[in-house]
C-alpha positions as protocol buffer text, in pm:
chain_id: "A"
residue {
  index: 1
  type: MET
  ca { x: -6 y: 2079 z: 922 }
}
residue {
  index: 2
  type: THR
  ca { x: 340 y: 1966 z: 1030 }
}
residue {
  index: 3
  type: THR
  ca { x: 574 y: 2189 z: 1228 }
}
residue {
  index: 4
  type: SER
  ca { x: 913 y: 2294 z: 1068 }
}
residue {
  index: 5
  type: ASP
  ca { x: 1094 y: 2024 z: 1240 }
}
residue {
  index: 6
  type: ALA
  ca { x: 867 y: 1735 z: 1180 }
}
residue {
  index: 7
  type: PHE
  ca { x: 906 y: 1479 z: 901 }
}
residue {
  index: 8
  type: ALA
  ca { x: 646 y: 1245 z: 778 }
}
residue {
  index: 9
  type: SER
  ca { x: 722 y: 884 z: 664 }
}
residue {
  index: 10
  type: SER
  ca { x: 592 y: 889 z: 291 }
}
residue {
  index: 11
  type: TYR
  ca { x: 585 y: 782 z: -66 }
}
residue {
  index: 12
  type: ILE
  ca { x: 526 y: 991 z: -385 }
}
residue {
  index: 13
  type: LEU
  ca { x: 216 y: 884 z: -564 }
}
residue {
  index: 14
  type: TYR
  ca { x: 209 y: 1131 z: -856 }
}
residue {
  index: 15
  type: VAL
  ca { x: 423 y: 1426 z: -987 }
}
residue {
  index: 16
  type: LYS
  ca { x: 305 y: 1685 z: -1207 }
}
residue {
  index: 17
  type: PRO
  ca { x: 525 y: 1985 z: -1342 }
}
residue {
  index: 18
  type: TYR
  ca { x: 413 y: 2319 z: -1216 }
}
residue {
  index: 19
  type: GLN
  ca { x: 539 y: 2649 z: -1363 }
}
residue {
  index: 20
  type: GLU
  ca { x: 894 y: 2654 z: -1469 }
}
residue {
  index: 21
  type: THR
  ca { x: 1086 y: 2488 z: -1176 }
}
residue {
  index: 22
  type: SER
  ca { x: 819 y: 2354 z: -929 }
}
residue {
  index: 23
  type: ALA
  ca { x: 615 y: 2041 z: -905 }
}
residue {
  index: 24
  type: LEU
  ca { x: 281 y: 1954 z: -786 }
}
residue {
  index: 25
  type: VAL
  ca { x: 315 y: 1626 z: -577 }
}
residue {
  index: 26
  type: GLU
  ca { x: 59 y: 1381 z: -441 }
}
residue {
  index: 27
  type: THR
  ca { x: 203 y: 1200 z: -131 }
}
residue {
  index: 28
  type: PHE
  ca { x: 89 y: 911 z: 79 }
}
residue {
  index: 29
  type: CYS
  ca { x: 205 y: 989 z: 434 }
}
residue {
  index: 30
  type: ARG
  ca { x: 178 y: 721 z: 704 }
}
residue {
  index: 31
  type: GLU
  ca { x: 26 y: 941 z: 975 }
}
residue {
  index: 32
  type: GLN
  ca { x: -135 y: 1205 z: 759 }
}
residue {
  index: 33
  type: GLY
  ca { x: -289 y: 1009 z: 466 }
}
residue {
  index: 34
  type: ARG
  ca { x: -284 y: 1153 z: 123 }
}
residue {
  index: 35
  type: VAL
  ca { x: -137 y: 1497 z: 111 }
}
residue {
  index: 36
  type: GLY
  ca { x: -100 y: 1736 z: -194 }
}
residue {
  index: 37
  type: MET
  ca { x: 200 y: 1945 z: -188 }
}
residue {
  index: 38
  type: VAL
  ca { x: 393 y: 2211 z: -405 }
}
residue {
  index: 39
  type: PHE
  ca { x: 775 y: 2168 z: -424 }
}
residue {
  index: 40
  type: ARG
  ca { x: 935 y: 2470 z: -553 }
}
residue {
  index: 41
  type: ARG
  ca { x: 1260 y: 2508 z: -741 }
}
residue {
  index: 42
  type: VAL
  ca { x: 1300 y: 2138 z: -788 }
}
residue {
  index: 43
  type: ARG
  ca { x: 1298 y: 2090 z: -1158 }
}
residue {
  index: 44
  type: GLY
  ca { x: 1603 y: 2171 z: -1362 }
}
residue {
  index: 45
  type: GLY
  ca { x: 1930 y: 2305 z: -1222 }
}
residue {
  index: 46
  type: LYS
  ca { x: 2114 y: 2080 z: -971 }
}
residue {
  index: 47
  type: SER
  ca { x: 1839 y: 2040 z: -717 }
}
residue {
  index: 48
  type: SER
  ca { x: 1900 y: 1740 z: -505 }
}
residue {
  index: 49
  type: LYS
  ca { x: 1509 y: 1707 z: -437 }
}
residue {
  index: 50
  type: ASN
  ca { x: 1439 y: 1627 z: -812 }
}
residue {
  index: 51
  type: GLY
  ca { x: 1601 y: 1288 z: -783 }
}
residue {
  index: 52
  type: LEU
  ca { x: 1370 y: 1198 z: -486 }
}
residue {
  index: 53
  type: LEU
  ca { x: 1052 y: 1294 z: -633 }
}
residue {
  index: 54
  type: GLN
  ca { x: 992 y: 961 z: -775 }
}
residue {
  index: 55
  type: PRO
  ca { x: 736 y: 684 z: -709 }
}
residue {
  index: 56
  type: PHE
  ca { x: 842 y: 390 z: -484 }
}
residue {
  index: 57
  type: GLN
  ca { x: 1116 y: 572 z: -295 }
}
residue {
  index: 58
  type: PRO
  ca { x: 1057 y: 560 z: 82 }
}
residue {
  index: 59
  type: LEU
  ca { x: 1098 y: 928 z: 197 }
}
residue {
  index: 60
  type: TRP
  ca { x: 1097 y: 1163 z: 497 }
}
residue {
  index: 61
  type: ILE
  ca { x: 908 y: 1462 z: 401 }
}
residue {
  index: 62
  type: ASN
  ca { x: 885 y: 1789 z: 586 }
}
residue {
  index: 63
  type: TYR
  ca { x: 594 y: 2042 z: 476 }
}
residue {
  index: 64
  type: ASP
  ca { x: 385 y: 2315 z: 636 }
}
residue {
  index: 65
  type: GLY
  ca { x: 78 y: 2528 z: 539 }
}
residue {
  index: 66
  type: GLN
  ca { x: -295 y: 2502 z: 598 }
}
residue {
  index: 67
  type: HIS
  ca { x: -441 y: 2506 z: 250 }
}
residue {
  index: 68
  type: GLU
  ca { x: -539 y: 2203 z: 47 }
}
residue {
  index: 69
  type: LEU
  ca { x: -195 y: 2219 z: -106 }
}
residue {
  index: 70
  type: ARG
  ca { x: 92 y: 2229 z: 143 }
}
residue {
  index: 71
  type: ASN
  ca { x: 433 y: 2363 z: 96 }
}
residue {
  index: 72
  type: GLY
  ca { x: 684 y: 2091 z: 66 }
}
residue {
  index: 73
  type: ARG
  ca { x: 1011 y: 2197 z: 227 }
}
residue {
  index: 74
  type: GLN
  ca { x: 1250 y: 1929 z: 276 }
}
residue {
  index: 75
  type: LEU
  ca { x: 1268 y: 1552 z: 174 }
}
residue {
  index: 76
  type: GLU
  ca { x: 1521 y: 1278 z: 275 }
}
residue {
  index: 77
  type: ALA
  ca { x: 1542 y: 924 z: 155 }
}
residue {
  index: 78
  type: ARG
  ca { x: 1416 y: 691 z: 429 }
}
residue {
  index: 79
  type: GLY
  ca { x: 1555 y: 372 z: 265 }
}
residue {
  index: 80
  type: PRO
  ca { x: 1665 y: 250 z: -85 }
}
residue {
  index: 81
  type: SER
  ca { x: 1432 y: 299 z: -377 }
}
residue {
  index: 82
  type: VAL
  ca { x: 1216 y: -2 z: -486 }
}
residue {
  index: 83
  type: TRP
  ca { x: 1317 y: -62 z: -840 }
}
residue {
  index: 84
  type: LEU
  ca { x: 1041 y: -222 z: -1031 }
}
residue {
  index: 85
  type: THR
  ca { x: 1026 y: -331 z: -1396 }
}
residue {
  index: 86
  type: GLY
  ca { x: 769 y: -468 z: -1636 }
}
residue {
  index: 87
  type: THR
  ca { x: 456 y: -602 z: -1501 }
}
residue {
  index: 88
  type: ALA
  ca { x: 567 y: -525 z: -1141 }
}
residue {
  index: 89
  type: LEU
  ca { x: 618 y: -160 z: -1237 }
}
residue {
  index: 90
  type: ILE
  ca { x: 266 y: -123 z: -1394 }
}
residue {
  index: 91
  type: SER
  ca { x: 134 y: -309 z: -1081 }
}
residue {
  index: 92
  type: GLY
  ca { x: 288 y: -38 z: -857 }
}
residue {
  index: 93
  type: LEU
  ca { x: 159 y: 244 z: -1070 }
}
residue {
  index: 94
  type: TYR
  ca { x: -189 y: 65 z: -1039 }
}
residue {
  index: 95
  type: LEU
  ca { x: -155 y: 89 z: -650 }
}
residue {
  index: 96
  type: ASN
  ca { x: -60 y: 460 z: -676 }
}
residue {
  index: 97
  type: GLU
  ca { x: -348 y: 537 z: -908 }
}
residue {
  index: 98
  type: LEU
  ca { x: -598 y: 362 z: -674 }
}
residue {
  index: 99
  type: LEU
  ca { x: -474 y: 562 z: -382 }
}
residue {
  index: 100
  type: VAL
  ca { x: -505 y: 899 z: -553 }
}
residue {
  index: 101
  type: ARG
  ca { x: -846 y: 820 z: -704 }
}
residue {
  index: 102
  type: VAL
  ca { x: -1021 y: 678 z: -389 }
}
residue {
  index: 103
  type: LEU
  ca { x: -859 y: 831 z: -82 }
}
residue {
  index: 104
  type: HIS
  ca { x: -970 y: 1163 z: 55 }
}
residue {
  index: 105
  type: ARG
  ca { x: -681 y: 1414 z: 150 }
}
residue {
  index: 106
  type: ASP
  ca { x: -569 y: 1435 z: 503 }
}
residue {
  index: 107
  type: ASP
  ca { x: -746 y: 1130 z: 612 }
}
residue {
  index: 108
  type: PRO
  ca { x: -483 y: 898 z: 797 }
}
residue {
  index: 109
  type: HIS
  ca { x: -459 y: 527 z: 713 }
}
residue {
  index: 110
  type: PRO
  ca { x: -127 y: 402 z: 891 }
}
residue {
  index: 111
  type: GLN
  ca { x: -244 y: 32 z: 836 }
}
residue {
  index: 112
  type: LEU
  ca { x: -303 y: 83 z: 481 }
}
residue {
  index: 113
  type: PHE
  ca { x: 40 y: 266 z: 451 }
}
residue {
  index: 114
  type: ASP
  ca { x: 211 y: -34 z: 600 }
}
residue {
  index: 115
  type: CYS
  ca { x: 22 y: -267 z: 356 }
}
residue {
  index: 116
  type: TYR
  ca { x: 125 y: -49 z: 55 }
}
residue {
  index: 117
  type: GLU
  ca { x: 494 y: -69 z: 172 }
}
residue {
  index: 118
  type: ALA
  ca { x: 462 y: -448 z: 213 }
}
residue {
  index: 119
  type: THR
  ca { x: 290 y: -475 z: -144 }
}
residue {
  index: 120
  type: LEU
  ca { x: 600 y: -284 z: -282 }
}
residue {
  index: 121
  type: GLN
  ca { x: 822 y: -535 z: -142 }
}
residue {
  index: 122
  type: ALA
  ca { x: 632 y: -823 z: -268 }
}
residue {
  index: 123
  type: LEU
  ca { x: 635 y: -657 z: -632 }
}
residue {
  index: 124
  type: LEU
  ca { x: 987 y: -639 z: -595 }
}
residue {
  index: 125
  type: GLU
  ca { x: 1030 y: -1006 z: -510 }
}
residue {
  index: 126
  type: TYR
  ca { x: 810 y: -1070 z: -815 }
}
residue {
  index: 127
  type: THR
  ca { x: 1070 y: -870 z: -1013 }
}
residue {
  index: 128
  type: VAL
  ca { x: 1354 y: -1077 z: -884 }
}
residue {
  index: 129
  type: GLN
  ca { x: 1188 y: -1418 z: -869 }
}
residue {
  index: 130
  type: GLN
  ca { x: 902 y: -1396 z: -1112 }
}
residue {
  index: 131
  type: ASN
  ca { x: 651 y: -1513 z: -849 }
}
residue {
  index: 132
  type: ASP
  ca { x: 282 y: -1480 z: -917 }
}
residue {
  index: 133
  type: ILE
  ca { x: 204 y: -1104 z: -880 }
}
residue {
  index: 134
  type: GLU
  ca { x: -190 y: -1136 z: -845 }
}
residue {
  index: 135
  type: PRO
  ca { x: -223 y: -1244 z: -484 }
}
residue {
  index: 136
  type: CYS
  ca { x: -38 y: -933 z: -362 }
}
residue {
  index: 137
  type: LEU
  ca { x: -269 y: -696 z: -577 }
}
residue {
  index: 138
  type: ARG
  ca { x: -585 y: -859 z: -449 }
}
residue {
  index: 139
  type: GLN
  ca { x: -475 y: -847 z: -80 }
}
residue {
  index: 140
  type: PHE
  ca { x: -401 y: -478 z: -134 }
}
residue {
  index: 141
  type: GLU
  ca { x: -753 y: -422 z: -295 }
}
residue {
  index: 142
  type: HIS
  ca { x: -909 y: -608 z: -2 }
}
residue {
  index: 143
  type: ARG
  ca { x: -725 y: -397 z: 257 }
}
residue {
  index: 144
  type: LEU
  ca { x: -820 y: -67 z: 64 }
}
residue {
  index: 145
  type: LEU
  ca { x: -1187 y: -141 z: 76 }
}
residue {
  index: 146
  type: ALA
  ca { x: -1170 y: -213 z: 446 }
}
residue {
  index: 147
  type: GLU
  ca { x: -991 y: 95 z: 512 }
}
residue {
  index: 148
  type: MET
  ca { x: -1239 y: 295 z: 309 }
}
residue {
  index: 149
  type: GLY
  ca { x: -1524 y: 150 z: 520 }
}
residue {
  index: 150
  type: TYR
  ca { x: -1655 y: -94 z: 261 }
}
residue {
  index: 151
  type: ASP
  ca { x: -1513 y: -418 z: 387 }
}
residue {
  index: 152
  type: ILE
  ca { x: -1684 y: -725 z: 236 }
}
residue {
  index: 153
  type: ASP
  ca { x: -1846 y: -984 z: 460 }
}
residue {
  index: 154
  type: PHE
  ca { x: -1716 y: -1319 z: 326 }
}
residue {
  index: 155
  type: TYR
  ca { x: -1884 y: -1526 z: 600 }
}
residue {
  index: 156
  type: ALA
  ca { x: -2241 y: -1443 z: 558 }
}
residue {
  index: 157
  type: ASP
  ca { x: -2485 y: -1366 z: 273 }
}
residue {
  index: 158
  type: ALA
  ca { x: -2726 y: -1092 z: 253 }
}
residue {
  index: 159
  type: ASN
  ca { x: -2988 y: -1279 z: 457 }
}
residue {
  index: 160
  type: GLY
  ca { x: -2740 y: -1328 z: 737 }
}
residue {
  index: 161
  type: GLU
  ca { x: -2690 y: -1699 z: 638 }
}
residue {
  index: 162
  type: PRO
  ca { x: -2338 y: -1864 z: 651 }
}
residue {
  index: 163
  type: LEU
  ca { x: -2189 y: -1879 z: 289 }
}
residue {
  index: 164
  type: LEU
  ca { x: -2189 y: -2235 z: 149 }
}
residue {
  index: 165
  type: PRO
  ca { x: -1907 y: -2382 z: -26 }
}
residue {
  index: 166
  type: GLN
  ca { x: -2126 y: -2533 z: -312 }
}
residue {
  index: 167
  type: GLN
  ca { x: -2356 y: -2242 z: -348 }
}
residue {
  index: 168
  type: ASN
  ca { x: -2298 y: -1976 z: -606 }
}
residue {
  index: 169
  type: TYR
  ca { x: -2337 y: -1603 z: -505 }
}
residue {
  index: 170
  type: ARG
  ca { x: -2362 y: -1276 z: -687 }
}
residue {
  index: 171
  type: TYR
  ca { x: -2229 y: -971 z: -521 }
}
residue {
  index: 172
  type: GLN
  ca { x: -2430 y: -645 z: -473 }
}
residue {
  index: 173
  type: GLN
  ca { x: -2266 y: -321 z: -333 }
}
residue {
  index: 174
  type: GLU
  ca { x: -2547 y: -230 z: -116 }
}
residue {
  index: 175
  type: HIS
  ca { x: -2648 y: -585 z: 6 }
}
residue {
  index: 176
  type: GLY
  ca { x: -2340 y: -818 z: -9 }
}
residue {
  index: 177
  type: PHE
  ca { x: -2365 y: -1193 z: -161 }
}
residue {
  index: 178
  type: LEU
  ca { x: -2700 y: -1293 z: -292 }
}
residue {
  index: 179
  type: PRO
  ca { x: -2757 y: -1674 z: -330 }
}
residue {
  index: 180
  type: GLN
  ca { x: -2814 y: -1760 z: -700 }
}
residue {
  index: 181
  type: SER
  ca { x: -3070 y: -2014 z: -796 }
}
residue {
  index: 182
  type: SER
  ca { x: -3080 y: -1970 z: -1168 }
}
residue {
  index: 183
  type: ALA
  ca { x: -2840 y: -2183 z: -1368 }
}
residue {
  index: 184
  type: ARG
  ca { x: -2794 y: -1896 z: -1614 }
}
residue {
  index: 185
  type: ASN
  ca { x: -2723 y: -1649 z: -1326 }
}
residue {
  index: 186
  type: MET
  ca { x: -2472 y: -1890 z: -1170 }
}
residue {
  index: 187
  type: ALA
  ca { x: -2290 y: -1921 z: -1518 }
}
residue {
  index: 188
  type: GLU
  ca { x: -2261 y: -1546 z: -1586 }
}
residue {
  index: 189
  type: ASN
  ca { x: -2235 y: -1374 z: -1235 }
}
residue {
  index: 190
  type: GLY
  ca { x: -2202 y: -1638 z: -965 }
}
residue {
  index: 191
  type: ILE
  ca { x: -1890 y: -1701 z: -755 }
}
residue {
  index: 192
  type: PRO
  ca { x: -1890 y: -2039 z: -570 }
}
residue {
  index: 193
  type: GLY
  ca { x: -1894 y: -2005 z: -191 }
}
residue {
  index: 194
  type: GLU
  ca { x: -1559 y: -2211 z: -176 }
}
residue {
  index: 195
  type: TYR
  ca { x: -1379 y: -1948 z: -378 }
}
residue {
  index: 196
  type: LEU
  ca { x: -1525 y: -1673 z: -142 }
}
residue {
  index: 197
  type: GLN
  ca { x: -1406 y: -1864 z: 160 }
}
residue {
  index: 198
  type: ALA
  ca { x: -1057 y: -1887 z: -10 }
}
residue {
  index: 199
  type: ILE
  ca { x: -1056 y: -1516 z: -85 }
}
residue {
  index: 200
  type: ALA
  ca { x: -1148 y: -1447 z: 291 }
}
residue {
  index: 201
  type: ILE
  ca { x: -825 y: -1596 z: 416 }
}
residue {
  index: 202
  type: GLY
  ca { x: -612 y: -1483 z: 126 }
}
residue {
  index: 203
  type: ASP
  ca { x: -562 y: -1842 z: -30 }
}
residue {
  index: 204
  type: TYR
  ca { x: -501 y: -1771 z: -407 }
}
residue {
  index: 205
  type: ARG
  ca { x: -344 y: -2085 z: -495 }
}
residue {
  index: 206
  type: GLN
  ca { x: -623 y: -2169 z: -752 }
}
residue {
  index: 207
  type: PRO
  ca { x: -623 y: -1989 z: -1065 }
}
residue {
  index: 208
  type: GLU
  ca { x: -1021 y: -1972 z: -1052 }
}
residue {
  index: 209
  type: VAL
  ca { x: -996 y: -1799 z: -710 }
}
residue {
  index: 210
  type: ARG
  ca { x: -756 y: -1538 z: -850 }
}
residue {
  index: 211
  type: ARG
  ca { x: -1003 y: -1465 z: -1126 }
}
residue {
  index: 212
  type: ALA
  ca { x: -1298 y: -1464 z: -909 }
}
residue {
  index: 213
  type: ALA
  ca { x: -1112 y: -1217 z: -666 }
}
residue {
  index: 214
  type: LYS
  ca { x: -1015 y: -984 z: -942 }
}
residue {
  index: 215
  type: ARG
  ca { x: -1368 y: -967 z: -1076 }
}
residue {
  index: 216
  type: LEU
  ca { x: -1526 y: -911 z: -726 }
}
residue {
  index: 217
  type: PHE
  ca { x: -1275 y: -631 z: -600 }
}
residue {
  index: 218
  type: ARG
  ca { x: -1301 y: -468 z: -939 }
}
residue {
  index: 219
  type: GLN
  ca { x: -1680 y: -454 z: -899 }
}
residue {
  index: 220
  type: ALA
  ca { x: -1646 y: -342 z: -537 }
}
residue {
  index: 221
  type: LEU
  ca { x: -1414 y: -53 z: -626 }
}
residue {
  index: 222
  type: ALA
  ca { x: -1585 y: 66 z: -932 }
}
residue {
  index: 223
  type: PRO
  ca { x: -1837 y: 287 z: -760 }
}
residue {
  index: 224
  type: HIS
  ca { x: -1547 y: 481 z: -586 }
}
residue {
  index: 225
  type: LEU
  ca { x: -1336 y: 515 z: -907 }
}
residue {
  index: 226
  type: GLY
  ca { x: -1612 y: 697 z: -1101 }
}
residue {
  index: 227
  type: ASP
  ca { x: -1637 y: 670 z: -1487 }
}
residue {
  index: 228
  type: LYS
  ca { x: -1280 y: 776 z: -1583 }
}
residue {
  index: 229
  type: PRO
  ca { x: -1079 y: 465 z: -1688 }
}
residue {
  index: 230
  type: LEU
  ca { x: -763 y: 385 z: -1489 }
}
residue {
  index: 231
  type: VAL
  ca { x: -439 y: 446 z: -1704 }
}
residue {
  index: 232
  type: SER
  ca { x: -257 y: 153 z: -1542 }
}
residue {
  index: 233
  type: ARG
  ca { x: -533 y: -71 z: -1660 }
}
residue {
  index: 234
  type: SER
  ca { x: -472 y: 41 z: -2013 }
}
residue {
  index: 235
  type: LEU
  ca { x: -82 y: -39 z: -1968 }
}
residue {
  index: 236
  type: PHE
  ca { x: -165 y: -391 z: -1863 }
}
residue {
  index: 237
  type: ARG
  ca { x: -394 y: -451 z: -2166 }
}
residue {
  index: 238
  type: SER
  ca { x: -132 y: -303 z: -2397 }
}
residue {
  index: 239
  type: GLY
  ca { x: 104 y: -557 z: -2248 }
}
residue {
  index: 240
  type: ASN
  ca { x: -148 y: -831 z: -2273 }
}
residue {
  index: 241
  type: GLN
  ca { x: -112 y: -891 z: -1912 }
}
residue {
  index: 242
  type: VAL
  ca { x: -419 y: -792 z: -1724 }
}
residue {
  index: 243
  type: LYS
  ca { x: -365 y: -803 z: -1359 }
}
residue {
  index: 244
  type: SER
  ca { x: -573 y: -530 z: -1212 }
}
């Protein structure tokens, strides 16, 4: 719970209309984590809050209450909005959807918040310069898993042995990386150790490393996302640009 004069550094993750003039809002606050709020009398009319209840707008938010849904009171712009378009916009929505789906409410993740903010800036640079968008998504997924307590050990296999560059490995959620001895398994499921070593240090220059990282992090996140498909992934597919 915040006091009446405390403002949280925040972003809006999701907004849903509520009753005639109110909105249900999922926020990501730096010191408080994911917080659900109700903002009243913000839809319709001339409310100044309505224009700020948008994704990718850095905000100061003041709220109170002790229930699962807090009472949103005031919000102010903390900086210029991050205007994303095309693939960068869908990528930003993907980040928001991940946070809503996997983070528990009121569980602070200040370092993840800083990573999220930096990733939005990277997506903005992609919008302007058309750089490769995948490395920043993979780095965010990596940080997210670590913050959830499911960091991946990229330096040792399930037996405690160092990963070898020329060895192929299959990832299992409960155990880590298992060395592959079957040529068939290597072809279907294996990831070369040299790719894993590159992922560990965030070196995504090779397309093969980017593809391996996407497959690996998707597998690692799957148990936490449940069976419901991600809406943002369907948007990527509809645009024939599968990045997440």
